[in-house]
Amino acid sequence: MDSKVLNQKNFESQCLNNKEILLKKIEHIFQNYLIKNGTNKFGSIQIPNRQSWKNTSFEINRGIKMIANPTLKTVGTQRKGSERKLVKFLHVLTKIHKLLQTNSYRTKRELFYEDVDSSFQNQQQYP
C-alpha cells in the first residue's frame, strides 16, 4: 500500500476519533450541567479561564496553548450579566455539537450572523 494512502487513512481515522472525543466532551458538559443544576432556572458552569496567562504555555512547534489543568472560572448565577453569558455559551456549544454531528462547517462569523438578531449585539460578545 502506498504511504500517502496509509497516511491519509491514519489522518481520517484520527479526525474521526477527535470528532467523537469532542462530541463526548460536549455531551459530558451538558450532562454535568443538568445533574448539578437540576430544575433550577439558571445554574452555573465552570470553564477554563482563558483570560489568565497562568493557564498557558508556549511550545516552539505549536505556539501558545492551554496547560493541562487550567484554573477555572464560574459562569452563571453568581454575578449580574453572568446568566446571559451562560446562555450564550450553552447556545454556541449546542451549535458546535450539531455541526460535529452533521459533519458541517461554519466560521465564527457565519455563526454570529445566524443569531445577530436574537442573542448577540456585536461579534465581541460571541464566545
N, CA, C and O atoms as CSV, one atom per row, in Angstrom:
chain,resi,resn,atom,element,x,y,z
A,1,MET,N,N,0.852,-1.182,0.000
A,1,MET,CA,C,0.000,0.000,0.000
A,1,MET,C,C,0.899,1.246,0.000
A,1,MET,O,O,1.934,1.283,0.665
A,2,ASP,N,N,0.486,2.239,-0.744
A,2,ASP,CA,C,1.239,3.497,-0.856
A,2,ASP,C,C,1.240,4.223,0.492
A,2,ASP,O,O,0.232,4.226,1.199
A,3,SER,N,N,2.379,4.841,0.847
A,3,SER,CA,C,2.482,5.526,2.140
A,3,SER,C,C,1.550,6.734,2.222
A,3,SER,O,O,1.079,7.071,3.308
A,4,LYS,N,N,1.272,7.398,1.076
A,4,LYS,CA,C,0.336,8.518,1.076
A,4,LYS,C,C,-1.075,8.059,1.443
A,4,LYS,O,O,-1.779,8.729,2.199
A,5,VAL,N,N,-1.475,6.918,0.902
A,5,VAL,CA,C,-2.802,6.369,1.204
A,5,VAL,C,C,-2.866,5.979,2.672
A,5,VAL,O,O,-3.863,6.248,3.343
A,6,LEU,N,N,-1.819,5.352,3.172
A,6,LEU,CA,C,-1.759,4.950,4.572
A,6,LEU,C,C,-1.843,6.174,5.492
A,6,LEU,O,O,-2.583,6.163,6.475
A,7,ASN,N,N,-1.089,7.217,5.175
A,7,ASN,CA,C,-1.132,8.436,5.979
A,7,ASN,C,C,-2.505,9.093,5.926
A,7,ASN,O,O,-2.979,9.607,6.938
A,8,GLN,N,N,-3.152,9.086,4.758
A,8,GLN,CA,C,-4.484,9.667,4.616
A,8,GLN,C,C,-5.483,8.883,5.466
A,8,GLN,O,O,-6.319,9.486,6.139
A,9,LYS,N,N,-5.414,7.567,5.449
A,9,LYS,CA,C,-6.321,6.757,6.265
A,9,LYS,C,C,-6.085,7.016,7.750
A,9,LYS,O,O,-7.035,7.131,8.524
A,10,ASN,N,N,-4.817,7.108,8.144
A,10,ASN,CA,C,-4.473,7.397,9.526
A,10,ASN,C,C,-5.032,8.763,9.926
A,10,ASN,O,O,-5.589,8.922,11.012
A,11,PHE,N,N,-4.877,9.754,9.029
A,11,PHE,CA,C,-5.385,11.105,9.291
A,11,PHE,C,C,-6.910,11.082,9.435
A,11,PHE,O,O,-7.459,11.690,10.355
A,12,GLU,N,N,-7.586,10.383,8.531
A,12,GLU,CA,C,-9.049,10.322,8.581
A,12,GLU,C,C,-9.534,9.635,9.858
A,12,GLU,O,O,-10.493,10.089,10.482
A,13,SER,N,N,-8.880,8.554,10.240
A,13,SER,CA,C,-9.301,7.865,11.462
A,13,SER,C,C,-9.016,8.722,12.686
A,13,SER,O,O,-9.789,8.703,13.644
A,14,GLN,N,N,-7.911,9.480,12.670
A,14,GLN,CA,C,-7.597,10.370,13.785
A,14,GLN,C,C,-8.629,11.490,13.871
A,14,GLN,O,O,-9.064,11.850,14.965
A,15,CYS,N,N,-9.023,12.045,12.717
A,15,CYS,CA,C,-10.046,13.104,12.706
A,15,CYS,C,C,-11.361,12.566,13.236
A,15,CYS,O,O,-12.043,13.235,14.012
A,16,LEU,N,N,-11.719,11.356,12.819
A,16,LEU,CA,C,-12.960,10.749,13.291
A,16,LEU,C,C,-12.904,10.563,14.802
A,16,LEU,O,O,-13.879,10.839,15.502
A,17,ASN,N,N,-11.767,10.096,15.303
A,17,ASN,CA,C,-11.619,9.923,16.740
A,17,ASN,C,C,-11.700,11.263,17.462
A,17,ASN,O,O,-12.340,11.358,18.509
A,18,ASN,N,N,-11.061,12.304,16.920
A,18,ASN,CA,C,-11.125,13.631,17.535
A,18,ASN,C,C,-12.543,14.165,17.546
A,18,ASN,O,O,-12.969,14.779,18.524
A,19,LYS,N,N,-13.279,13.936,16.466
A,19,LYS,CA,C,-14.674,14.371,16.385
A,19,LYS,C,C,-15.507,13.658,17.446
A,19,LYS,O,O,-16.318,14.283,18.131
A,20,GLU,N,N,-15.306,12.371,17.576
A,20,GLU,CA,C,-16.038,11.601,18.589
A,20,GLU,C,C,-15.678,12.075,19.994
A,20,GLU,O,O,-16.540,12.167,20.868
A,21,ILE,N,N,-14.408,12.372,20.202
A,21,ILE,CA,C,-13.966,12.870,21.510
A,21,ILE,C,C,-14.631,14.199,21.818
A,21,ILE,O,O,-15.126,14.401,22.926
A,22,LEU,N,N,-14.649,15.118,20.839
A,22,LEU,CA,C,-15.297,16.416,21.038
A,22,LEU,C,C,-16.791,16.268,21.324
A,22,LEU,O,O,-17.325,16.934,22.211
A,23,LEU,N,N,-17.456,15.404,20.580
A,23,LEU,CA,C,-18.888,15.172,20.821
A,23,LEU,C,C,-19.124,14.672,22.243
A,23,LEU,O,O,-20.038,15.135,22.925
A,24,LYS,N,N,-18.307,13.738,22.682
A,24,LYS,CA,C,-18.454,13.199,24.043
A,24,LYS,C,C,-18.166,14.265,25.096
A,24,LYS,O,O,-18.849,14.325,26.119
A,25,LYS,N,N,-17.153,15.112,24.853
A,25,LYS,CA,C,-16.846,16.180,25.805
A,25,LYS,C,C,-18.009,17.160,25.926
A,25,LYS,O,O,-18.366,17.567,27.032
A,26,ILE,N,N,-18.598,17.540,24.798
A,26,ILE,CA,C,-19.730,18.464,24.825
A,26,ILE,C,C,-20.915,17.831,25.542
A,26,ILE,O,O,-21.569,18.484,26.356
A,27,GLU,N,N,-21.194,16.572,25.248
A,27,GLU,CA,C,-22.297,15.871,25.920
A,27,GLU,C,C,-22.031,15.770,27.418
A,27,GLU,O,O,-22.953,15.887,28.226
A,28,HIS,N,N,-20.786,15.556,27.782
A,28,HIS,CA,C,-20.409,15.472,29.195
A,28,HIS,C,C,-20.646,16.818,29.904
A,28,HIS,O,O,-21.113,16.848,31.043
A,29,ILE,N,N,-20.324,17.918,29.229
A,29,ILE,CA,C,-20.565,19.251,29.799
A,29,ILE,C,C,-22.046,19.443,30.073
A,29,ILE,O,O,-22.421,19.910,31.149
A,30,PHE,N,N,-22.893,19.088,29.111
A,30,PHE,CA,C,-24.339,19.248,29.293
A,30,PHE,C,C,-24.877,18.323,30.378
A,30,PHE,O,O,-25.714,18.732,31.182
A,31,GLN,N,N,-24.404,17.087,30.406
A,31,GLN,CA,C,-24.853,16.152,31.451
A,31,GLN,C,C,-24.492,16.665,32.830
A,31,GLN,O,O,-25.324,16.644,33.737
A,32,ASN,N,N,-23.260,17.125,33.000
A,32,ASN,CA,C,-22.838,17.663,34.297
A,32,ASN,C,C,-23.656,18.891,34.681
A,32,ASN,O,O,-24.026,19.060,35.843
A,33,TYR,N,N,-23.935,19.742,33.706
A,33,TYR,CA,C,-24.734,20.941,33.969
A,33,TYR,C,C,-26.130,20.549,34.458
A,33,TYR,O,O,-26.628,21.100,35.440
A,34,LEU,N,N,-26.748,19.604,33.775
A,34,LEU,CA,C,-28.102,19.185,34.155
A,34,LEU,C,C,-28.124,18.477,35.501
A,34,LEU,O,O,-29.034,18.697,36.300
A,35,ILE,N,N,-27.134,17.632,35.762
A,35,ILE,CA,C,-27.060,16.925,37.040
A,35,ILE,C,C,-26.836,17.916,38.185
A,35,ILE,O,O,-27.491,17.835,39.224
A,36,LYS,N,N,-25.909,18.843,37.983
A,36,LYS,CA,C,-25.564,19.799,39.030
A,36,LYS,C,C,-26.702,20.770,39.324
A,36,LYS,O,O,-26.970,21.089,40.482
A,37,ASN,N,N,-27.364,21.233,38.281
A,37,ASN,CA,C,-28.349,22.296,38.445
A,37,ASN,C,C,-29.793,21.819,38.480
A,37,ASN,O,O,-30.681,22.575,38.874
A,38,GLY,N,N,-30.039,20.596,38.081
A,38,GLY,CA,C,-31.390,20.046,38.153
A,38,GLY,C,C,-32.409,20.919,37.473
A,38,GLY,O,O,-32.283,21.235,36.290
A,39,THR,N,N,-33.421,21.308,38.221
A,39,THR,CA,C,-34.513,22.090,37.647
A,39,THR,C,C,-34.410,23.576,37.968
A,39,THR,O,O,-35.356,24.322,37.714
A,40,ASN,N,N,-33.279,24.025,38.524
A,40,ASN,CA,C,-33.105,25.454,38.785
A,40,ASN,C,C,-33.259,26.232,37.493
A,40,ASN,O,O,-32.933,25.735,36.415
A,41,LYS,N,N,-33.760,27.464,37.606
A,41,LYS,CA,C,-33.949,28.284,36.421
A,41,LYS,C,C,-32.620,28.486,35.689
A,41,LYS,O,O,-32.524,28.225,34.490
A,42,PHE,N,N,-31.614,28.943,36.397
A,42,PHE,CA,C,-30.267,29.078,35.844
A,42,PHE,C,C,-29.299,28.514,36.857
A,42,PHE,O,O,-29.466,28.686,38.065
A,43,GLY,N,N,-28.311,27.855,36.366
A,43,GLY,CA,C,-27.289,27.339,37.246
A,43,GLY,C,C,-25.969,27.984,36.909
A,43,GLY,O,O,-25.907,29.154,36.531
A,44,SER,N,N,-24.932,27.220,37.048
A,44,SER,CA,C,-23.602,27.724,36.698
A,44,SER,C,C,-22.805,26.595,36.076
A,44,SER,O,O,-23.154,25.419,36.185
A,45,ILE,N,N,-21.735,26.985,35.428
A,45,ILE,CA,C,-20.853,26.017,34.793
A,45,ILE,C,C,-19.430,26.539,34.939
A,45,ILE,O,O,-19.204,27.749,34.920
A,46,GLN,N,N,-18.485,25.638,35.081
A,46,GLN,CA,C,-17.091,26.046,35.193
A,46,GLN,C,C,-16.393,25.782,33.865
A,46,GLN,O,O,-16.495,24.699,33.288
A,47,ILE,N,N,-15.679,26.808,33.397
A,47,ILE,CA,C,-14.948,26.700,32.145
A,47,ILE,C,C,-13.517,27.199,32.373
A,47,ILE,O,O,-13.275,27.974,33.298
A,48,PRO,N,N,-12.568,26.761,31.535
A,48,PRO,CA,C,-11.189,27.245,31.693
A,48,PRO,C,C,-11.125,28.764,31.552
A,48,PRO,O,O,-11.776,29.352,30.688
A,49,ASN,N,N,-10.339,29.377,32.405
A,49,ASN,CA,C,-10.181,30.823,32.365
A,49,ASN,C,C,-9.143,31.180,31.304
A,49,ASN,O,O,-7.940,31.085,31.545
A,50,ARG,N,N,-9.614,31.586,30.139
A,50,ARG,CA,C,-8.724,31.914,29.024
A,50,ARG,C,C,-8.184,33.333,29.123
A,50,ARG,O,O,-7.401,33.753,28.271
A,51,GLN,N,N,-8.586,34.075,30.143
A,51,GLN,CA,C,-8.099,35.437,30.316
A,51,GLN,C,C,-6.836,35.490,31.176
A,51,GLN,O,O,-6.236,36.554,31.331
A,52,SER,N,N,-6.435,34.364,31.728
A,52,SER,CA,C,-5.267,34.314,32.599
A,52,SER,C,C,-4.075,33.691,31.865
A,52,SER,O,O,-4.170,32.587,31.328
A,53,TRP,N,N,-2.952,34.416,31.852
A,53,TRP,CA,C,-1.748,33.893,31.225
A,53,TRP,C,C,-1.174,32.720,32.009
A,53,TRP,O,O,-0.372,31.956,31.473
A,54,LYS,N,N,-1.572,32.565,33.270
A,54,LYS,CA,C,-1.099,31.433,34.077
A,54,LYS,C,C,-1.589,30.100,33.509
A,54,LYS,O,O,-1.014,29.048,33.786
A,55,ASN,N,N,-2.649,30.157,32.719
A,55,ASN,CA,C,-3.230,28.938,32.144
A,55,ASN,C,C,-2.635,28.565,30.792
A,55,ASN,O,O,-3.144,27.668,30.119
A,56,THR,N,N,-1.565,29.243,30.386
A,56,THR,CA,C,-0.991,28.978,29.071
A,56,THR,C,C,0.473,28.575,29.181
A,56,THR,O,O,1.148,28.841,30.175
A,57,SER,N,N,0.931,27.930,28.132
A,57,SER,CA,C,2.348,27.615,27.989
A,57,SER,C,C,2.717,27.843,26.526
A,57,SER,O,O,1.842,27.983,25.672
A,58,PHE,N,N,3.999,27.878,26.250
A,58,PHE,CA,C,4.465,28.109,24.888
A,58,PHE,C,C,5.308,26.940,24.437
A,58,PHE,O,O,6.225,26.511,25.137
A,59,GLU,N,N,4.989,26.422,23.253
A,59,GLU,CA,C,5.793,25.373,22.625
A,59,GLU,C,C,6.242,25.898,21.274
A,59,GLU,O,O,5.447,26.484,20.540
A,60,ILE,N,N,7.488,25.698,20.944
A,60,ILE,CA,C,8.043,26.236,19.700
A,60,ILE,C,C,7.278,25.727,18.486
A,60,ILE,O,O,6.987,26.503,17.576
A,61,ASN,N,N,6.952,24.450,18.456
A,61,ASN,CA,C,6.283,23.890,17.278
A,61,ASN,C,C,4.776,24.145,17.250
A,61,ASN,O,O,4.140,23.889,16.227
A,62,ARG,N,N,4.184,24.642,18.340
A,62,ARG,CA,C,2.737,24.839,18.378
A,62,ARG,C,C,2.339,26.267,18.727
A,62,ARG,O,O,1.286,26.734,18.294
A,63,GLY,N,N,3.144,26.953,19.485
A,63,GLY,CA,C,2.808,28.310,19.909
A,63,GLY,C,C,2.182,28.289,21.293
A,63,GLY,O,O,2.479,27.412,22.106
A,64,ILE,N,N,1.317,29.255,21.557
A,64,ILE,CA,C,0.662,29.352,22.865
A,64,ILE,C,C,-0.460,28.336,22.940
A,64,ILE,O,O,-1.271,28.221,22.021
A,65,LYS,N,N,-0.503,27.594,24.047
A,65,LYS,CA,C,-1.572,26.606,24.229
A,65,LYS,C,C,-2.003,26.581,25.685
A,65,LYS,O,O,-1.281,27.041,26.570
A,66,MET,N,N,-3.185,26.041,25.921
A,66,MET,CA,C,-3.732,25.912,27.263
A,66,MET,C,C,-2.980,24.800,27.989
A,66,MET,O,O,-2.685,23.762,27.397
A,67,ILE,N,N,-2.671,25.010,29.264
A,67,ILE,CA,C,-1.993,23.980,30.059
A,67,ILE,C,C,-2.966,22.842,30.371
A,67,ILE,O,O,-4.170,22.968,30.151
A,68,ALA,N,N,-2.442,21.748,30.876
A,68,ALA,CA,C,-3.252,20.548,31.110
A,68,ALA,C,C,-4.359,20.757,32.150
A,68,ALA,O,O,-5.490,20.323,31.931
A,69,ASN,N,N,-4.061,21.401,33.259
A,69,ASN,CA,C,-5.065,21.604,34.309
A,69,ASN,C,C,-5.206,23.100,34.613
A,69,ASN,O,O,-4.677,23.588,35.612
A,70,PRO,N,N,-5.925,23.824,33.741
A,70,PRO,CA,C,-6.032,25.271,33.935
A,70,PRO,C,C,-6.957,25.617,35.099
A,70,PRO,O,O,-7.803,24.817,35.499
A,71,THR,N,N,-6.780,26.820,35.630
A,71,THR,CA,C,-7.736,27.289,36.630
A,71,THR,C,C,-9.052,27.554,35.918
A,71,THR,O,O,-9.082,27.903,34.738
A,72,LEU,N,N,-10.133,27.382,36.654
A,72,LEU,CA,C,-11.461,27.514,36.063
A,72,LEU,C,C,-12.138,28.774,36.558
A,72,LEU,O,O,-11.826,29.289,37.632
A,73,LYS,N,N,-13.077,29.267,35.750
A,73,LYS,CA,C,-13.924,30.362,36.204
A,73,LYS,C,C,-15.359,29.885,36.112
A,73,LYS,O,O,-15.700,29.061,35.263
A,74,THR,N,N,-16.193,30.406,36.987
A,74,THR,CA,C,-17.591,30.009,37.037
A,74,THR,C,C,-18.431,31.029,36.286
A,74,THR,O,O,-18.329,32.232,36.524
A,75,VAL,N,N,-19.253,30.539,35.387
A,75,VAL,CA,C,-20.176,31.382,34.638
A,75,VAL,C,C,-21.575,30.932,35.010
A,75,VAL,O,O,-21.884,29.741,34.956
A,76,GLY,N,N,-22.420,31.877,35.388
A,76,GLY,CA,C,-23.780,31.511,35.755
A,76,GLY,C,C,-24.420,32.529,36.653
A,76,GLY,O,O,-24.412,33.722,36.349
A,77,THR,N,N,-24.977,32.077,37.761
A,77,THR,CA,C,-25.849,32.913,38.583
A,77,THR,C,C,-25.148,33.785,39.614
A,77,THR,O,O,-25.815,34.552,40.309
A,78,GLN,N,N,-23.836,33.697,39.738
A,78,GLN,CA,C,-23.176,34.414,40.825
A,78,GLN,C,C,-23.071,35.920,40.606
A,78,GLN,O,O,-22.968,36.662,41.583
A,79,ARG,N,N,-23.093,36.404,39.357
A,79,ARG,CA,C,-22.971,37.842,39.116
A,79,ARG,C,C,-24.007,38.298,38.095
A,79,ARG,O,O,-24.472,37.520,37.262
A,80,LYS,N,N,-24.358,39.588,38.184
A,80,LYS,CA,C,-25.297,40.156,37.229
A,80,LYS,C,C,-24.678,40.100,35.821
A,80,LYS,O,O,-23.508,40.435,35.638
A,81,GLY,N,N,-25.450,39.687,34.863
A,81,GLY,CA,C,-24.964,39.575,33.492
A,81,GLY,C,C,-24.331,38.242,33.183
A,81,GLY,O,O,-24.136,37.901,32.017
A,82,SER,N,N,-24.009,37.489,34.206
A,82,SER,CA,C,-23.363,36.201,34.004
A,82,SER,C,C,-24.340,35.157,33.472
A,82,SER,O,O,-23.939,34.233,32.763
A,83,GLU,N,N,-25.620,35.300,33.811
A,83,GLU,CA,C,-26.617,34.357,33.292
A,83,GLU,C,C,-26.687,34.439,31.778
A,83,GLU,O,O,-26.774,33.417,31.097
A,84,ARG,N,N,-26.648,35.656,31.253
A,84,ARG,CA,C,-26.685,35.845,29.794
A,84,ARG,C,C,-25.458,35.210,29.143
A,84,ARG,O,O,-25.565,34.603,28.078
A,85,LYS,N,N,-24.304,35.347,29.775
A,85,LYS,CA,C,-23.073,34.749,29.260
A,85,LYS,C,C,-23.193,33.220,29.252
A,85,LYS,O,O,-22.733,32.560,28.319
A,86,LEU,N,N,-23.810,32.668,30.294
A,86,LEU,CA,C,-24.010,31.222,30.370
A,86,LEU,C,C,-24.923,30.741,29.245
A,86,LEU,O,O,-24.638,29.735,28.594
A,87,VAL,N,N,-26.018,31.461,29.020
A,87,VAL,CA,C,-26.957,31.085,27.956
A,87,VAL,C,C,-26.262,31.134,26.594
A,87,VAL,O,O,-26.457,30.244,25.766
A,88,LYS,N,N,-25.459,32.164,26.360
A,88,LYS,CA,C,-24.724,32.276,25.101
A,88,LYS,C,C,-23.753,31.108,24.931
A,88,LYS,O,O,-23.657,30.510,23.859
A,89,PHE,N,N,-23.041,30.799,26.005
A,89,PHE,CA,C,-22.068,29.708,25.959
A,89,PHE,C,C,-22.756,28.381,25.622
A,89,PHE,O,O,-22.290,27.644,24.753
A,90,LEU,N,N,-23.847,28.083,26.298
A,90,LEU,CA,C,-24.564,26.825,26.052
A,90,LEU,C,C,-25.173,26.807,24.649
A,90,LEU,O,O,-25.220,25.760,24.003
A,91,HIS,N,N,-25.637,27.963,24.181
A,91,HIS,CA,C,-26.207,28.068,22.838
A,91,HIS,C,C,-25.155,27.749,21.776
A,91,HIS,O,O,-25.411,26.974,20.855
A,92,VAL,N,N,-23.969,28.352,21.910
A,92,VAL,CA,C,-22.898,28.119,20.940
A,92,VAL,C,C,-22.415,26.676,21.029
A,92,VAL,O,O,-22.120,26.058,20.006
A,93,LEU,N,N,-22.333,26.141,22.231
A,93,LEU,CA,C,-21.927,24.743,22.403
A,93,LEU,C,C,-22.917,23.797,21.719
A,93,LEU,O,O,-22.512,22.796,21.127
A,94,THR,N,N,-24.199,24.109,21.799
A,94,THR,CA,C,-25.226,23.308,21.118
A,94,THR,C,C,-25.024,23.350,19.608
A,94,THR,O,O,-25.133,22.327,18.932
A,95,LYS,N,N,-24.731,24.531,19.085
A,95,LYS,CA,C,-24.499,24.661,17.642
A,95,LYS,C,C,-23.267,23.869,17.210
A,95,LYS,O,O,-23.287,23.209,16.171
A,96,ILE,N,N,-22.198,23.932,18.002
A,96,ILE,CA,C,-20.977,23.192,17.682
A,96,ILE,C,C,-21.267,21.692,17.671
A,96,ILE,O,O,-20.799,20.967,16.793
A,97,HIS,N,N,-22.034,21.241,18.645
A,97,HIS,CA,C,-22.398,19.823,18.721
A,97,HIS,C,C,-23.151,19.398,17.465
A,97,HIS,O,O,-22.870,18.346,16.890
A,98,LYS,N,N,-24.102,20.218,17.047
A,98,LYS,CA,C,-24.890,19.900,15.843
A,98,LYS,C,C,-24.001,19.869,14.599
A,98,LYS,O,O,-24.153,18.990,13.751
A,99,LEU,N,N,-23.073,20.825,14.486
A,99,LEU,CA,C,-22.163,20.847,13.341
A,99,LEU,C,C,-21.287,19.601,13.305
A,99,LEU,O,O,-21.057,19.033,12.237
A,100,LEU,N,N,-20.800,19.177,14.458
A,100,LEU,CA,C,-19.984,17.959,14.510
A,100,LEU,C,C,-20.798,16.732,14.123
A,100,LEU,O,O,-20.310,15.859,13.405
A,101,GLN,N,N,-22.034,16.664,14.596
A,101,GLN,CA,C,-22.881,15.514,14.272
A,101,GLN,C,C,-23.188,15.427,12.784
A,101,GLN,O,O,-23.224,14.337,12.213
A,102,THR,N,N,-23.408,16.580,12.161
A,102,THR,CA,C,-23.776,16.607,10.742
A,102,THR,C,C,-22.575,16.749,9.823
A,102,THR,O,O,-22.722,16.823,8.603
A,103,ASN,N,N,-21.388,16.788,10.413
A,103,ASN,CA,C,-20.146,16.934,9.653
A,103,ASN,C,C,-20.186,18.193,8.788
A,103,ASN,O,O,-19.760,18.184,7.633
A,104,SER,N,N,-20.708,19.277,9.371
A,104,SER,CA,C,-20.829,20.558,8.680
A,104,SER,C,C,-19.760,21.515,9.180
A,104,SER,O,O,-19.060,21.245,10.156
A,105,TYR,N,N,-19.654,22.639,8.487
A,105,TYR,CA,C,-18.646,23.629,8.823
A,105,TYR,C,C,-19.261,25.021,8.795
A,105,TYR,O,O,-20.024,25.344,7.884
A,106,ARG,N,N,-18.940,25.841,9.776
A,106,ARG,CA,C,-19.332,27.255,9.804
A,106,ARG,C,C,-18.163,28.040,10.406
A,106,ARG,O,O,-17.462,27.552,11.293
A,107,THR,N,N,-17.972,29.236,9.919
A,107,THR,CA,C,-16.995,30.109,10.543
A,107,THR,C,C,-17.657,30.784,11.739
A,107,THR,O,O,-18.880,30.764,11.877
A,108,LYS,N,N,-16.842,31.377,12.594
A,108,LYS,CA,C,-17.375,32.118,13.738
A,108,LYS,C,C,-18.287,33.238,13.243
A,108,LYS,O,O,-19.323,33.518,13.846
A,109,ARG,N,N,-17.898,33.865,12.160
A,109,ARG,CA,C,-18.700,34.947,11.577
A,109,ARG,C,C,-20.065,34.439,11.112
A,109,ARG,O,O,-21.082,35.086,11.364
A,110,GLU,N,N,-20.097,33.287,10.436
A,110,GLU,CA,C,-21.373,32.715,9.974
A,110,GLU,C,C,-22.275,32.388,11.165
A,110,GLU,O,O,-23.478,32.646,11.129
A,111,LEU,N,N,-21.691,31.824,12.207
A,111,LEU,CA,C,-22.488,31.515,13.396
A,111,LEU,C,C,-23.045,32.783,14.019
A,111,LEU,O,O,-24.199,32.817,14.448
A,112,PHE,N,N,-22.223,33.828,14.069
A,112,PHE,CA,C,-22.672,35.092,14.636
A,112,PHE,C,C,-23.863,35.636,13.858
A,112,PHE,O,O,-24.858,36.036,14.463
A,113,TYR,N,N,-23.784,35.659,12.527
A,113,TYR,CA,C,-24.855,36.248,11.725
A,113,TYR,C,C,-26.129,35.406,11.721
A,113,TYR,O,O,-27.198,35.916,11.388
A,114,GLU,N,N,-26.035,34.139,12.081
A,114,GLU,CA,C,-27.253,33.337,12.250
A,114,GLU,C,C,-28.054,33.833,13.452
A,114,GLU,O,O,-29.277,33.694,13.477
A,115,ASP,N,N,-27.376,34.411,14.451
A,115,ASP,CA,C,-28.013,34.794,15.706
A,115,ASP,C,C,-27.971,36.287,15.995
A,115,ASP,O,O,-28.298,36.700,17.108
A,116,VAL,N,N,-27.581,37.097,15.039
A,116,VAL,CA,C,-27.359,38.515,15.314
A,116,VAL,C,C,-28.614,39.203,15.848
A,116,VAL,O,O,-28.501,40.110,16.673
A,117,ASP,N,N,-29.772,38.813,15.414
A,117,ASP,CA,C,-30.998,39.469,15.866
A,117,ASP,C,C,-31.441,39.012,17.251
A,117,ASP,O,O,-32.051,39.777,17.998
A,118,SER,N,N,-31.133,37.765,17.589
A,118,SER,CA,C,-31.693,37.224,18.820
A,118,SER,C,C,-30.762,37.263,20.026
A,118,SER,O,O,-31.198,37.620,21.121
A,119,SER,N,N,-29.509,36.909,19.857
A,119,SER,CA,C,-28.669,36.686,21.027
A,119,SER,C,C,-27.530,37.679,21.209
A,119,SER,O,O,-27.187,38.025,22.339
A,120,PHE,N,N,-26.950,38.132,20.125
A,120,PHE,CA,C,-25.704,38.871,20.231
A,120,PHE,C,C,-25.820,40.227,19.558
A,120,PHE,O,O,-26.325,40.333,18.440
A,121,GLN,N,N,-25.347,41.271,20.247
A,121,GLN,CA,C,-25.379,42.602,19.663
A,121,GLN,C,C,-24.140,42.885,18.816
A,121,GLN,O,O,-24.226,43.620,17.832
A,122,ASN,N,N,-22.997,42.318,19.176
A,122,ASN,CA,C,-21.796,42.502,18.375
A,122,ASN,C,C,-20.937,41.241,18.461
A,122,ASN,O,O,-21.146,40.386,19.322
A,123,GLN,N,N,-19.976,41.145,17.559
A,123,GLN,CA,C,-19.170,39.928,17.475
A,123,GLN,C,C,-18.288,39.704,18.672
A,123,GLN,O,O,-17.904,38.567,18.946
A,124,GLN,N,N,-17.951,40.760,19.403
A,124,GLN,CA,C,-17.124,40.588,20.591
A,124,GLN,C,C,-17.862,39.834,21.685
A,124,GLN,O,O,-17.232,39.243,22.562
A,125,GLN,N,N,-19.188,39.846,21.646
A,125,GLN,CA,C,-19.973,39.125,22.654
A,125,GLN,C,C,-20.068,37.649,22.326
A,125,GLN,O,O,-20.498,36.856,23.164
A,126,TYR,N,N,-19.673,37.264,21.113
A,126,TYR,CA,C,-19.762,35.861,20.705
A,126,TYR,C,C,-18.608,35.111,21.344
A,126,TYR,O,O,-17.454,35.513,21.195
A,127,PRO,N,N,-18.901,34.016,22.062
A,127,PRO,CA,C,-17.838,33.277,22.777
A,127,PRO,C,C,-16.750,32.769,21.871
A,127,PRO,O,O,-15.803,32.136,22.339
